[in-house]
Amino acid sequence: QVQLVESGGGLVQPGGSLRLSCTTSGIVFSFYAMGWYRQAPGKQRELVARIFSDGSTYVDDSVKGRFTISRNNARNTVHLQMNSLKPEDTSVYYCQASRNTDDYWGRGTQVTISS
């Protein structure tokens, strides 16, 4: 059974930082591209960042320079380091694992940026 479990969300003031983690089981982690998506109330889910099996990364322009994605294949974990957080970063953040036609999702972790 494939599981993706996100952690690290919470409430932080504008300008603060959070580090999200997603730990996986049931897949050969190193074979998969891992992504972080977010979805705010009333909005579509959007891709924030992705890291591929070769370690190359994609980061959306809206968070470039503030968010960093990384992976630890030995621990089957992907991280999203989020700095200089803004109120508009408030969303539920989801972890995704993808490879060919395989597509798995976590349940999400809430990130709220507010003073």
Short mmCIF file of C-alpha atoms in Angstrom, two decimals:
data_model
loop_
_atom_site.label_atom_id
_atom_site.label_comp_id
_atom_site.label_asym_id
_atom_site.label_seq_id
_atom_site.Cartn_x
_atom_site.Cartn_y
_atom_site.Cartn_z
CA GLN A 1 0.00 0.00 0.00
CA VAL A 2 1.35 3.37 -1.04
CA GLN A 3 1.33 6.13 1.57
CA LEU A 4 2.47 9.73 1.44
CA VAL A 5 2.36 11.59 4.73
CA GLU A 6 2.97 15.33 4.91
CA SER A 7 4.09 17.14 8.04
CA GLY A 8 5.47 20.50 9.11
CA GLY A 9 2.56 22.78 8.40
CA GLY A 10 1.29 25.35 10.84
CA LEU A 11 0.67 28.99 11.58
CA VAL A 12 3.51 31.45 11.01
CA GLN A 13 3.81 35.20 10.74
CA PRO A 14 4.57 36.92 7.44
CA GLY A 15 8.27 36.77 6.72
CA GLY A 16 8.65 33.54 8.64
CA SER A 17 9.76 30.09 7.53
CA LEU A 18 8.43 26.57 7.53
CA ARG A 19 9.86 23.28 6.37
CA LEU A 20 7.41 20.73 5.03
CA SER A 21 8.26 17.06 4.84
CA CYS A 22 6.62 14.20 2.98
CA THR A 23 7.55 10.68 3.92
CA THR A 24 6.58 7.86 1.59
CA SER A 25 6.17 4.11 1.79
CA GLY A 26 5.15 1.44 -0.68
CA ILE A 27 7.07 2.86 -3.64
CA VAL A 28 10.65 2.76 -4.86
CA PHE A 29 11.11 6.38 -3.89
CA SER A 30 14.21 7.08 -5.95
CA PHE A 31 12.35 6.21 -9.18
CA TYR A 32 9.65 8.83 -8.64
CA ALA A 33 9.36 12.50 -9.35
CA MET A 34 8.11 14.24 -6.22
CA GLY A 35 6.01 17.36 -6.23
CA TRP A 36 4.53 19.85 -3.84
CA TYR A 37 1.18 21.36 -4.77
CA ARG A 38 -1.04 23.77 -2.90
CA GLN A 39 -4.70 24.61 -2.93
CA ALA A 40 -6.29 27.65 -1.35
CA PRO A 41 -10.03 27.83 -0.64
CA GLY A 42 -11.98 28.42 -3.84
CA LYS A 43 -8.91 28.00 -6.03
CA GLN A 44 -7.50 25.24 -8.18
CA ARG A 45 -4.67 23.09 -6.98
CA GLU A 46 -1.38 24.44 -8.33
CA LEU A 47 2.12 23.07 -8.67
CA VAL A 48 4.63 24.75 -6.38
CA ALA A 49 7.77 22.73 -6.99
CA ARG A 50 8.91 19.38 -8.32
CA ILE A 51 12.08 17.37 -8.00
CA PHE A 52 12.84 14.63 -10.47
CA SER A 53 14.56 11.30 -9.95
CA ASP A 54 17.81 12.74 -11.29
CA GLY A 55 17.67 15.56 -8.73
CA SER A 56 16.76 18.30 -11.16
CA THR A 57 14.11 20.69 -9.95
CA TYR A 58 11.32 22.96 -11.09
CA VAL A 59 10.06 25.82 -8.92
CA ASP A 60 7.10 27.97 -9.84
CA ASP A 61 7.80 31.63 -10.46
CA SER A 62 5.45 32.64 -7.66
CA VAL A 63 7.78 31.11 -5.06
CA LYS A 64 11.13 31.17 -6.83
CA GLY A 65 13.87 32.47 -4.59
CA ARG A 66 11.80 31.75 -1.47
CA PHE A 67 11.01 28.01 -1.65
CA THR A 68 13.46 25.16 -2.12
CA ILE A 69 12.60 21.53 -2.80
CA SER A 70 14.96 18.70 -1.88
CA ARG A 71 14.85 14.95 -1.52
CA ASN A 72 16.52 12.33 0.63
CA ASN A 73 16.34 9.02 -1.18
CA ALA A 74 17.80 7.14 1.78
CA ARG A 75 14.88 8.30 3.94
CA ASN A 76 12.18 8.23 1.23
CA THR A 77 11.44 11.84 2.05
CA VAL A 78 10.97 15.08 0.14
CA HIS A 79 11.16 18.49 1.76
CA LEU A 80 9.91 21.94 0.91
CA GLN A 81 11.79 24.73 2.64
CA MET A 82 9.65 27.86 2.62
CA ASN A 83 11.19 31.20 3.53
CA SER A 84 9.92 34.78 3.46
CA LEU A 85 6.37 33.52 3.68
CA LYS A 86 3.52 35.76 2.58
CA PRO A 87 -0.19 35.69 3.43
CA GLU A 88 -0.90 34.55 -0.14
CA ASP A 89 1.09 31.38 0.55
CA THR A 90 -1.73 30.26 2.84
CA SER A 91 -3.00 26.95 1.48
CA VAL A 92 -3.22 23.26 2.05
CA TYR A 93 0.04 21.80 0.74
CA TYR A 94 -0.02 18.37 -0.87
CA CYS A 95 2.76 15.96 -1.70
CA GLN A 96 2.64 13.99 -4.96
CA ALA A 97 4.66 11.05 -6.27
CA SER A 98 4.56 10.40 -10.00
CA ARG A 99 6.17 7.98 -12.42
CA ASN A 100 4.79 7.06 -15.82
CA THR A 101 1.08 6.43 -15.16
CA ASP A 102 1.52 6.13 -11.38
CA ASP A 103 0.22 9.11 -9.45
CA TYR A 104 -0.06 9.17 -5.67
CA TRP A 105 -1.08 11.94 -3.28
CA GLY A 106 -0.87 12.70 0.39
CA ARG A 107 -3.73 14.16 2.41
CA GLY A 108 -2.17 17.56 2.79
CA THR A 109 -0.91 19.84 5.53
CA GLN A 110 -2.31 23.28 6.30
CA VAL A 111 -0.03 26.28 6.06
CA THR A 112 -1.38 29.56 7.36
CA ILE A 113 0.48 32.85 7.14
CA SER A 114 -1.02 35.48 9.37
CA SER A 115 -0.02 38.09 11.90
#
